[in-house]
Amino acid sequence: MNKSQHKQALLRLGDDALILGQRLGEWCGHAPALEEDIALTNIALDLIGQTQSYLSLAGSLHEDDTQTDDQLAFHRIERDFQNLLLVEQPNGDFGDTIVRQFLFDYYALFRAEHIASQVFDIDAAAIAAKAIKEIRYHADHSSKWVIRLGDGTDESHSRVQKSLNKLWKFTGEMFTVDEIDIVGAASGLLPDLDSIKTKWDSAINAVLKDATLKRPEDGWMQKGGRSGIHTESFGFLLAEMQSLPRAYPDATW
Amino acid sequence: MSDTKNNWPLWEVFIRSKQGLGHKHVGSLHASDAEMAIGNARDVYTRRQEGVSIWVVPSESISASSPKDSEALFDPANDKVYRHPTFFVLPDEVNHM
């Protein structure tokens, strides 16, 4: 894996966390209950923390001079972001948010477990090792909600099943192998996505069973995020996220 | 529960701030079940490293003394200073009691 591919692999880790963190942050002050508001924004903060670490590391691999995490987060354009389409999907209702989180959490968890165990990039391993504890909590939080909603009332069951059906087409991208995945896995940094898929399937199936939810059939899968082709709402997310640092480039607080 | 049907039940939260100390009441929160109450307590009350252990108790399970009984309950202790172990003469060897 050359330096630019290494940087891209780290950017993907950072971008997944950044965009999901930004989406969760949108719940601040709007969640269904005060306690859940704090839970969601806590998770958002965990993700932004992971973002800072991964993007700083990615920035240190930049060709000419070092890029900071802020430069990478706030001064790239839409096509330069390589996050999964799943994490940029709008919050929708609470069920949509929980299902999005649930589908991502287990992927993030198994990926972090691999990264923590490899020695190609020991800085990334250290970031992942710290992140694992956070992601375990995220996965626990989202799974319990999926079970609570799925095995709850008729309305919560049908709504969360609808969220699952709607978001399922974004799960294929997590396990789609491209050039970065191939060289990343060859170097050891990135996991073999097939083995992640096996673990993910069994974790997801176990929770869906407890939740009395039906796992949607794998049909046509939407992808593009990993190559910078994003869904419609992503531009609005970036506009909101980046507006302040772009209007006031040296702003501090 | 005492709340309206649209609210989750109320729970009292107790946090042990470090090993060896007792759990101390820190506040309350709403949650639909004990598991959620612990998760919420973790998020609401231990974000800044406040604790190493959490207890949650349904608020309705707590019986409290009534303020109107406070005279009968507590005032009689006012003039019984001899209940404090401060009247013993300690040997010099025993410091810092």
mmCIF file of C-alpha atoms in Angstrom:
data_model
loop_
_atom_site.group_PDB
_atom_site.id
_atom_site.type_symbol
_atom_site.label_atom_id
_atom_site.label_comp_id
_atom_site.label_asym_id
_atom_site.label_seq_id
_atom_site.Cartn_x
_atom_site.Cartn_y
_atom_site.Cartn_z
ATOM 1 C CA MET A 1 0.000 0.000 0.000
ATOM 2 C CA ASN A 2 1.533 3.317 -1.007
ATOM 3 C CA LYS A 3 1.296 6.498 1.005
ATOM 4 C CA SER A 4 -1.681 7.887 -0.860
ATOM 5 C CA GLN A 5 -3.627 4.641 -0.492
ATOM 6 C CA HIS A 6 -2.716 4.523 3.183
ATOM 7 C CA LYS A 7 -4.056 8.049 3.573
ATOM 8 C CA GLN A 8 -7.260 7.127 1.770
ATOM 9 C CA ALA A 9 -7.810 4.121 4.010
ATOM 10 C CA LEU A 10 -7.514 6.367 7.078
ATOM 11 C CA LEU A 11 -9.761 9.011 5.510
ATOM 12 C CA ARG A 12 -12.499 6.424 5.118
ATOM 13 C CA LEU A 13 -12.287 5.563 8.800
ATOM 14 C CA GLY A 14 -12.387 9.229 9.722
ATOM 15 C CA ASP A 15 -15.138 10.137 7.265
ATOM 16 C CA ASP A 16 -17.478 7.368 8.411
ATOM 17 C CA ALA A 17 -17.172 8.586 11.988
ATOM 18 C CA LEU A 18 -17.342 12.289 11.104
ATOM 19 C CA ILE A 19 -20.479 12.136 9.012
ATOM 20 C CA LEU A 20 -22.368 9.851 11.378
ATOM 21 C CA GLY A 21 -21.275 12.070 14.276
ATOM 22 C CA GLN A 22 -22.555 15.131 12.446
ATOM 23 C CA ARG A 23 -25.898 13.441 11.744
ATOM 24 C CA LEU A 24 -26.308 12.405 15.383
ATOM 25 C CA GLY A 25 -25.429 15.904 16.471
ATOM 26 C CA GLU A 26 -28.516 17.104 14.615
ATOM 27 C CA TRP A 27 -30.581 15.386 17.309
ATOM 28 C CA CYS A 28 -29.198 17.732 19.957
ATOM 29 C CA GLY A 29 -32.220 19.339 21.580
ATOM 30 C CA HIS A 30 -34.647 17.265 19.474
ATOM 31 C CA ALA A 31 -34.451 13.687 20.752
ATOM 32 C CA PRO A 32 -37.633 12.040 22.070
ATOM 33 C CA ALA A 33 -36.469 12.270 25.685
ATOM 34 C CA LEU A 34 -33.865 14.302 27.517
ATOM 35 C CA GLU A 35 -31.941 11.174 28.487
ATOM 36 C CA GLU A 36 -31.867 9.930 24.892
ATOM 37 C CA ASP A 37 -30.818 13.374 23.695
ATOM 38 C CA ILE A 38 -27.747 13.108 25.891
ATOM 39 C CA ALA A 39 -27.103 9.511 24.824
ATOM 40 C CA LEU A 40 -27.180 10.356 21.122
ATOM 41 C CA THR A 41 -24.974 13.399 21.467
ATOM 42 C CA ASN A 42 -22.549 11.440 23.663
ATOM 43 C CA ILE A 43 -22.240 8.933 20.844
ATOM 44 C CA ALA A 44 -21.809 11.807 18.398
ATOM 45 C CA LEU A 45 -18.963 13.155 20.521
ATOM 46 C CA ASP A 46 -17.299 9.744 20.663
ATOM 47 C CA LEU A 47 -17.449 9.607 16.881
ATOM 48 C CA ILE A 48 -16.066 13.115 16.448
ATOM 49 C CA GLY A 49 -13.220 12.159 18.793
ATOM 50 C CA GLN A 50 -12.409 9.142 16.626
ATOM 51 C CA THR A 51 -12.614 11.403 13.590
ATOM 52 C CA GLN A 52 -10.045 13.797 15.009
ATOM 53 C CA SER A 53 -7.592 10.984 15.575
ATOM 54 C CA TYR A 54 -8.039 9.285 12.212
ATOM 55 C CA LEU A 55 -8.052 12.509 10.202
ATOM 56 C CA SER A 56 -4.970 13.869 11.990
ATOM 57 C CA LEU A 57 -3.195 10.649 11.159
ATOM 58 C CA ALA A 58 -4.421 10.785 7.545
ATOM 59 C CA GLY A 59 -3.294 14.409 7.315
ATOM 60 C CA SER A 60 0.207 13.473 8.426
ATOM 61 C CA LEU A 61 0.466 11.289 5.309
ATOM 62 C CA HIS A 62 -0.359 14.125 2.910
ATOM 63 C CA GLU A 63 2.032 14.421 -0.030
ATOM 64 C CA ASP A 64 3.406 17.944 0.360
ATOM 65 C CA ASP A 65 2.814 19.237 3.851
ATOM 66 C CA THR A 66 0.758 18.042 6.760
ATOM 67 C CA GLN A 67 -2.995 18.643 6.693
ATOM 68 C CA THR A 68 -4.800 19.149 9.966
ATOM 69 C CA ASP A 69 -7.938 17.284 10.958
ATOM 70 C CA ASP A 70 -9.860 20.556 10.692
ATOM 71 C CA GLN A 71 -8.629 21.180 7.157
ATOM 72 C CA LEU A 72 -9.728 17.705 6.150
ATOM 73 C CA ALA A 73 -13.109 17.945 7.838
ATOM 74 C CA PHE A 74 -14.053 21.466 6.866
ATOM 75 C CA HIS A 75 -12.218 22.298 3.672
ATOM 76 C CA ARG A 76 -12.768 19.292 1.478
ATOM 77 C CA ILE A 77 -15.569 19.251 -1.062
ATOM 78 C CA GLU A 78 -18.305 16.660 -1.394
ATOM 79 C CA ARG A 79 -16.492 14.499 -3.949
ATOM 80 C CA ASP A 80 -13.479 14.168 -1.638
ATOM 81 C CA PHE A 81 -15.436 12.529 1.181
ATOM 82 C CA GLN A 82 -15.305 8.745 1.200
ATOM 83 C CA ASN A 83 -17.784 7.850 3.911
ATOM 84 C CA LEU A 84 -20.386 5.125 3.446
ATOM 85 C CA LEU A 85 -23.720 6.272 2.065
ATOM 86 C CA LEU A 86 -25.361 4.627 5.078
ATOM 87 C CA VAL A 87 -23.942 7.094 7.596
ATOM 88 C CA GLU A 88 -24.992 10.177 5.644
ATOM 89 C CA GLN A 89 -28.652 9.141 5.400
ATOM 90 C CA PRO A 90 -30.936 11.712 7.030
ATOM 91 C CA ASN A 91 -32.001 11.151 10.626
ATOM 92 C CA GLY A 92 -35.629 10.518 9.645
ATOM 93 C CA ASP A 93 -37.609 9.375 12.657
ATOM 94 C CA PHE A 94 -36.004 7.910 15.765
ATOM 95 C CA GLY A 95 -36.331 4.385 14.321
ATOM 96 C CA ASP A 96 -34.412 5.402 11.182
ATOM 97 C CA THR A 97 -31.638 6.879 13.318
ATOM 98 C CA ILE A 98 -31.428 3.805 15.531
ATOM 99 C CA VAL A 99 -31.413 1.351 12.630
ATOM 100 C CA ARG A 100 -28.741 3.347 10.788
ATOM 101 C CA GLN A 101 -26.655 3.317 13.954
ATOM 102 C CA PHE A 102 -27.264 -0.362 14.594
ATOM 103 C CA LEU A 103 -26.250 -1.422 11.070
ATOM 104 C CA PHE A 104 -23.098 0.685 11.232
ATOM 105 C CA ASP A 105 -22.065 -0.065 14.831
ATOM 106 C CA TYR A 106 -21.337 -3.754 14.292
ATOM 107 C CA TYR A 107 -19.459 -3.054 11.078
ATOM 108 C CA ALA A 108 -17.420 -0.392 12.887
ATOM 109 C CA LEU A 109 -16.848 -2.686 15.839
ATOM 110 C CA PHE A 110 -15.479 -5.646 13.867
ATOM 111 C CA ARG A 111 -13.420 -3.334 11.673
ATOM 112 C CA ALA A 112 -11.932 -1.606 14.738
ATOM 113 C CA GLU A 113 -11.137 -4.974 16.317
ATOM 114 C CA HIS A 114 -9.096 -5.852 13.258
ATOM 115 C CA ILE A 115 -7.336 -2.486 13.076
ATOM 116 C CA ALA A 116 -6.468 -2.648 16.773
ATOM 117 C CA SER A 117 -4.766 -5.984 16.208
ATOM 118 C CA GLN A 118 -2.620 -5.150 13.148
ATOM 119 C CA VAL A 119 0.924 -3.781 13.198
ATOM 120 C CA PHE A 120 1.169 -2.120 9.767
ATOM 121 C CA ASP A 121 0.096 1.196 11.341
ATOM 122 C CA ILE A 122 0.485 1.178 15.112
ATOM 123 C CA ASP A 123 -0.980 4.670 15.484
ATOM 124 C CA ALA A 124 -4.175 3.516 13.801
ATOM 125 C CA ALA A 125 -4.107 0.436 16.043
ATOM 126 C CA ALA A 126 -3.957 2.658 19.124
ATOM 127 C CA ILE A 127 -6.868 4.800 17.903
ATOM 128 C CA ALA A 128 -8.931 1.687 17.165
ATOM 129 C CA ALA A 129 -8.116 0.114 20.520
ATOM 130 C CA LYS A 130 -9.507 3.165 22.283
ATOM 131 C CA ALA A 131 -12.492 3.370 19.935
ATOM 132 C CA ILE A 132 -13.516 -0.248 20.514
ATOM 133 C CA LYS A 133 -14.694 0.494 24.047
ATOM 134 C CA GLU A 134 -16.809 3.346 22.765
ATOM 135 C CA ILE A 135 -18.215 1.375 19.838
ATOM 136 C CA ARG A 136 -19.160 -1.545 22.099
ATOM 137 C CA TYR A 137 -21.332 0.848 24.038
ATOM 138 C CA HIS A 138 -22.803 2.289 20.838
ATOM 139 C CA ALA A 139 -23.650 -1.198 19.583
ATOM 140 C CA ASP A 140 -25.185 -2.106 22.922
ATOM 141 C CA HIS A 141 -27.241 1.080 22.940
ATOM 142 C CA SER A 142 -28.513 0.705 19.376
ATOM 143 C CA SER A 143 -29.192 -3.051 19.692
ATOM 144 C CA LYS A 144 -31.257 -2.585 22.812
ATOM 145 C CA TRP A 145 -33.288 0.080 21.093
ATOM 146 C CA VAL A 146 -33.828 -2.110 18.035
ATOM 147 C CA ILE A 147 -35.100 -4.852 20.342
ATOM 148 C CA ARG A 148 -37.221 -2.455 22.380
ATOM 149 C CA LEU A 149 -38.831 -0.948 19.287
ATOM 150 C CA GLY A 150 -39.096 -4.182 17.306
ATOM 151 C CA ASP A 151 -40.514 -6.182 20.195
ATOM 152 C CA GLY A 152 -42.523 -3.222 21.463
ATOM 153 C CA THR A 153 -45.900 -1.991 20.318
ATOM 154 C CA ASP A 154 -47.496 -2.698 16.942
ATOM 155 C CA GLU A 155 -46.663 0.812 15.850
ATOM 156 C CA SER A 156 -43.012 0.740 16.975
ATOM 157 C CA HIS A 157 -42.584 -2.688 15.371
ATOM 158 C CA SER A 158 -43.970 -1.664 12.008
ATOM 159 C CA ARG A 159 -42.077 1.621 11.977
ATOM 160 C CA VAL A 160 -38.699 0.128 12.844
ATOM 161 C CA GLN A 161 -39.259 -2.678 10.314
ATOM 162 C CA LYS A 162 -39.903 0.030 7.726
ATOM 163 C CA SER A 163 -36.655 1.787 8.720
ATOM 164 C CA LEU A 164 -34.789 -1.478 8.327
ATOM 165 C CA ASN A 165 -36.303 -2.147 4.905
ATOM 166 C CA LYS A 166 -35.508 1.391 3.802
ATOM 167 C CA LEU A 167 -31.863 1.416 4.934
ATOM 168 C CA TRP A 168 -31.003 -2.149 3.938
ATOM 169 C CA LYS A 169 -29.932 -1.129 0.438
ATOM 170 C CA PHE A 170 -27.057 0.835 1.971
ATOM 171 C CA THR A 171 -25.564 -2.164 3.766
ATOM 172 C CA GLY A 172 -24.006 -3.725 0.669
ATOM 173 C CA GLU A 173 -21.497 -0.906 0.369
ATOM 174 C CA MET A 174 -19.904 -1.816 3.694
ATOM 175 C CA PHE A 175 -18.728 -5.122 2.251
ATOM 176 C CA THR A 176 -17.997 -4.111 -1.321
ATOM 177 C CA VAL A 177 -14.299 -4.542 -1.993
ATOM 178 C CA ASP A 178 -12.431 -1.948 -4.050
ATOM 179 C CA GLU A 179 -8.769 -1.210 -4.712
ATOM 180 C CA ILE A 180 -8.164 0.405 -1.312
ATOM 181 C CA ASP A 181 -9.706 -2.578 0.449
ATOM 182 C CA ILE A 182 -7.524 -4.975 -1.512
ATOM 183 C CA VAL A 183 -4.216 -3.211 -0.887
ATOM 184 C CA GLY A 184 -5.339 -2.305 2.636
ATOM 185 C CA ALA A 185 -6.054 -5.924 3.468
ATOM 186 C CA ALA A 186 -2.800 -7.038 1.832
ATOM 187 C CA SER A 187 -0.823 -4.655 4.059
ATOM 188 C CA GLY A 188 -2.754 -5.842 7.093
ATOM 189 C CA LEU A 189 -4.217 -2.433 7.953
ATOM 190 C CA LEU A 190 -7.735 -3.095 6.705
ATOM 191 C CA PRO A 191 -9.751 -6.223 7.424
ATOM 192 C CA ASP A 192 -10.844 -8.839 4.947
ATOM 193 C CA LEU A 193 -14.401 -7.637 4.366
ATOM 194 C CA ASP A 194 -15.749 -11.146 3.830
ATOM 195 C CA SER A 195 -14.791 -12.132 7.344
ATOM 196 C CA ILE A 196 -16.280 -8.896 8.693
ATOM 197 C CA LYS A 197 -19.475 -9.718 6.806
ATOM 198 C CA THR A 198 -19.724 -13.133 8.462
ATOM 199 C CA LYS A 199 -19.411 -11.620 11.941
ATOM 200 C CA TRP A 200 -21.742 -8.776 11.050
ATOM 201 C CA ASP A 201 -24.396 -11.161 9.723
ATOM 202 C CA SER A 202 -24.455 -13.205 12.880
ATOM 203 C CA ALA A 203 -24.521 -10.158 15.186
ATOM 204 C CA ILE A 204 -27.283 -8.476 13.183
ATOM 205 C CA ASN A 205 -29.334 -11.665 12.853
ATOM 206 C CA ALA A 206 -29.200 -12.327 16.595
ATOM 207 C CA VAL A 207 -30.520 -8.868 17.453
ATOM 208 C CA LEU A 208 -33.183 -8.925 14.726
ATOM 209 C CA LYS A 209 -34.408 -12.261 16.062
ATOM 210 C CA ASP A 210 -34.791 -10.860 19.580
ATOM 211 C CA ALA A 211 -36.466 -7.822 18.084
ATOM 212 C CA THR A 212 -38.928 -10.033 16.138
ATOM 213 C CA LEU A 213 -37.899 -8.143 13.006
ATOM 214 C CA LYS A 214 -37.563 -9.657 9.570
ATOM 215 C CA ARG A 215 -34.176 -9.339 7.923
ATOM 216 C CA PRO A 216 -34.778 -7.828 4.479
ATOM 217 C CA GLU A 217 -33.706 -9.783 1.416
ATOM 218 C CA ASP A 218 -30.423 -8.658 -0.105
ATOM 219 C CA GLY A 219 -31.546 -6.915 -3.268
ATOM 220 C CA TRP A 220 -30.018 -4.150 -5.305
ATOM 221 C CA MET A 221 -27.468 -2.275 -3.226
ATOM 222 C CA GLN A 222 -26.787 1.432 -3.455
ATOM 223 C CA LYS A 223 -23.132 2.456 -3.390
ATOM 224 C CA GLY A 224 -20.836 5.310 -4.308
ATOM 225 C CA GLY A 225 -19.771 6.902 -1.043
ATOM 226 C CA ARG A 226 -16.379 5.215 -1.075
ATOM 227 C CA SER A 227 -15.647 6.833 -4.440
ATOM 228 C CA GLY A 228 -17.058 10.243 -3.527
ATOM 229 C CA ILE A 229 -20.483 9.879 -5.136
ATOM 230 C CA HIS A 230 -22.959 10.841 -2.464
ATOM 231 C CA THR A 231 -26.707 10.976 -1.990
ATOM 232 C CA GLU A 232 -28.686 14.155 -2.299
ATOM 233 C CA SER A 233 -28.828 15.180 1.337
ATOM 234 C CA PHE A 234 -25.063 15.004 1.771
ATOM 235 C CA GLY A 235 -24.463 18.444 0.249
ATOM 236 C CA PHE A 236 -26.791 20.011 2.795
ATOM 237 C CA LEU A 237 -25.039 18.210 5.626
ATOM 238 C CA LEU A 238 -21.649 19.496 4.458
ATOM 239 C CA ALA A 239 -22.987 23.013 3.959
ATOM 240 C CA GLU A 240 -24.164 23.138 7.541
ATOM 241 C CA MET A 241 -21.088 21.442 8.961
ATOM 242 C CA GLN A 242 -18.587 23.528 7.031
ATOM 243 C CA SER A 243 -20.251 26.932 6.884
ATOM 244 C CA LEU A 244 -18.679 28.397 9.992
ATOM 245 C CA PRO A 245 -15.040 27.378 9.415
ATOM 246 C CA ARG A 246 -15.365 28.498 5.798
ATOM 247 C CA ALA A 247 -16.877 31.879 6.647
ATOM 248 C CA TYR A 248 -14.421 32.467 9.503
ATOM 249 C CA PRO A 249 -11.344 30.354 8.683
ATOM 250 C CA ASP A 250 -9.446 31.180 11.869
ATOM 251 C CA ALA A 251 -12.389 31.067 14.228
ATOM 252 C CA THR A 252 -11.631 29.665 17.662
ATOM 253 C CA TRP A 253 -13.810 29.169 20.696
ATOM 254 C CA MET B 1 -46.306 4.234 37.776
ATOM 255 C CA SER B 2 -47.133 7.576 39.199
ATOM 256 C CA ASP B 3 -46.361 9.384 35.934
ATOM 257 C CA THR B 4 -48.831 9.824 33.128
ATOM 258 C CA LYS B 5 -48.882 6.925 30.680
ATOM 259 C CA ASN B 6 -46.846 8.870 28.144
ATOM 260 C CA ASN B 7 -43.824 9.171 30.409
ATOM 261 C CA TRP B 8 -41.284 6.524 31.208
ATOM 262 C CA PRO B 9 -41.051 5.605 34.892
ATOM 263 C CA LEU B 10 -38.743 7.583 37.125
ATOM 264 C CA TRP B 11 -35.562 6.034 38.550
ATOM 265 C CA GLU B 12 -33.221 7.197 41.282
ATOM 266 C CA VAL B 13 -29.546 6.979 40.427
ATOM 267 C CA PHE B 14 -26.719 6.122 42.821
ATOM 268 C CA ILE B 15 -23.087 6.357 41.769
ATOM 269 C CA ARG B 16 -20.016 4.936 43.470
ATOM 270 C CA SER B 17 -17.321 7.458 42.711
ATOM 271 C CA LYS B 18 -14.448 5.124 43.460
ATOM 272 C CA GLN B 19 -13.740 1.691 44.824
ATOM 273 C CA GLY B 20 -14.185 1.505 48.572
ATOM 274 C CA LEU B 21 -16.694 4.331 48.802
ATOM 275 C CA GLY B 22 -20.427 3.862 49.060
ATOM 276 C CA HIS B 23 -22.959 4.592 46.340
ATOM 277 C CA LYS B 24 -24.249 8.116 46.658
ATOM 278 C CA HIS B 25 -27.540 9.463 45.355
ATOM 279 C CA VAL B 26 -26.841 11.780 42.429
ATOM 280 C CA GLY B 27 -30.251 12.413 40.892
ATOM 281 C CA SER B 28 -33.022 10.827 38.917
ATOM 282 C CA LEU B 29 -34.017 10.104 35.337
ATOM 283 C CA HIS B 30 -36.682 8.493 33.184
ATOM 284 C CA ALA B 31 -36.282 5.095 31.547
ATOM 285 C CA SER B 32 -38.594 2.332 30.379
ATOM 286 C CA ASP B 33 -36.700 -0.465 32.131
ATOM 287 C CA ALA B 34 -33.729 -1.069 34.434
ATOM 288 C CA GLU B 35 -31.323 -1.731 31.578
ATOM 289 C CA MET B 36 -32.203 1.544 29.927
ATOM 290 C CA ALA B 37 -31.989 3.307 33.274
ATOM 291 C CA ILE B 38 -28.398 2.138 33.712
ATOM 292 C CA GLY B 39 -27.530 3.203 30.168
ATOM 293 C CA ASN B 40 -29.129 6.586 30.681
ATOM 294 C CA ALA B 41 -27.444 6.994 34.055
ATOM 295 C CA ARG B 42 -24.130 6.242 32.414
ATOM 296 C CA ASP B 43 -24.776 8.945 29.834
ATOM 297 C CA VAL B 44 -26.280 11.532 32.135
ATOM 298 C CA TYR B 45 -24.257 11.123 35.324
ATOM 299 C CA THR B 46 -20.875 9.572 34.489
ATOM 300 C CA ARG B 47 -19.755 11.514 31.421
ATOM 301 C CA ARG B 48 -16.970 13.208 33.346
ATOM 302 C CA GLN B 49 -15.502 10.179 35.080
ATOM 303 C CA GLU B 50 -17.762 10.538 38.076
ATOM 304 C CA GLY B 51 -18.178 6.860 38.737
ATOM 305 C CA VAL B 52 -17.099 3.244 38.716
ATOM 306 C CA SER B 53 -20.452 1.679 39.556
ATOM 307 C CA ILE B 54 -24.108 2.563 39.085
ATOM 308 C CA TRP B 55 -27.247 1.560 40.961
ATOM 309 C CA VAL B 56 -30.696 2.457 39.731
ATOM 310 C CA VAL B 57 -33.826 2.053 41.832
ATOM 311 C CA PRO B 58 -37.418 2.677 40.742
ATOM 312 C CA SER B 59 -38.392 5.895 42.500
ATOM 313 C CA GLU B 60 -41.708 4.376 43.535
ATOM 314 C CA SER B 61 -39.794 1.739 45.541
ATOM 315 C CA ILE B 62 -38.327 4.343 47.828
ATOM 316 C CA SER B 63 -40.182 5.140 51.021
ATOM 317 C CA ALA B 64 -39.366 8.529 52.470
ATOM 318 C CA SER B 65 -39.876 10.105 55.847
ATOM 319 C CA SER B 66 -42.413 12.868 55.847
ATOM 320 C CA PRO B 67 -41.335 16.471 56.540
ATOM 321 C CA LYS B 68 -44.258 16.849 58.954
ATOM 322 C CA ASP B 69 -42.782 14.099 61.113
ATOM 323 C CA SER B 70 -39.384 15.699 61.280
ATOM 324 C CA GLU B 71 -39.873 17.155 64.777
ATOM 325 C CA ALA B 72 -40.767 13.791 66.221
ATOM 326 C CA LEU B 73 -38.082 11.988 64.291
ATOM 327 C CA PHE B 74 -35.110 14.276 64.652
ATOM 328 C CA ASP B 75 -35.558 16.911 67.364
ATOM 329 C CA PRO B 76 -35.247 14.501 70.312
ATOM 330 C CA ALA B 77 -31.598 13.934 69.371
ATOM 331 C CA ASN B 78 -30.793 17.627 69.772
ATOM 332 C CA ASP B 79 -30.021 17.596 73.496
ATOM 333 C CA LYS B 80 -28.390 14.190 73.714
ATOM 334 C CA VAL B 81 -24.792 15.059 73.047
ATOM 335 C CA TYR B 82 -23.732 12.104 75.189
ATOM 336 C CA ARG B 83 -24.596 9.898 72.247
ATOM 337 C CA HIS B 84 -21.450 11.143 70.557
ATOM 338 C CA PRO B 85 -18.408 9.173 71.662
ATOM 339 C CA THR B 86 -16.558 12.352 72.623
ATOM 340 C CA PHE B 87 -16.452 11.857 76.389
ATOM 341 C CA PHE B 88 -13.832 9.175 76.534
ATOM 342 C CA VAL B 89 -10.329 10.092 77.533
ATOM 343 C CA LEU B 90 -8.036 8.617 74.929
ATOM 344 C CA PRO B 91 -4.527 7.424 75.643
ATOM 345 C CA ASP B 92 -1.861 9.692 74.140
ATOM 346 C CA GLU B 93 -0.781 6.889 71.823
ATOM 347 C CA VAL B 94 -4.075 7.070 69.985
ATOM 348 C CA ASN B 95 -3.883 10.011 67.643
ATOM 349 C CA HIS B 96 -6.245 11.406 65.057
ATOM 350 C CA MET B 97 -9.490 10.030 66.371
#
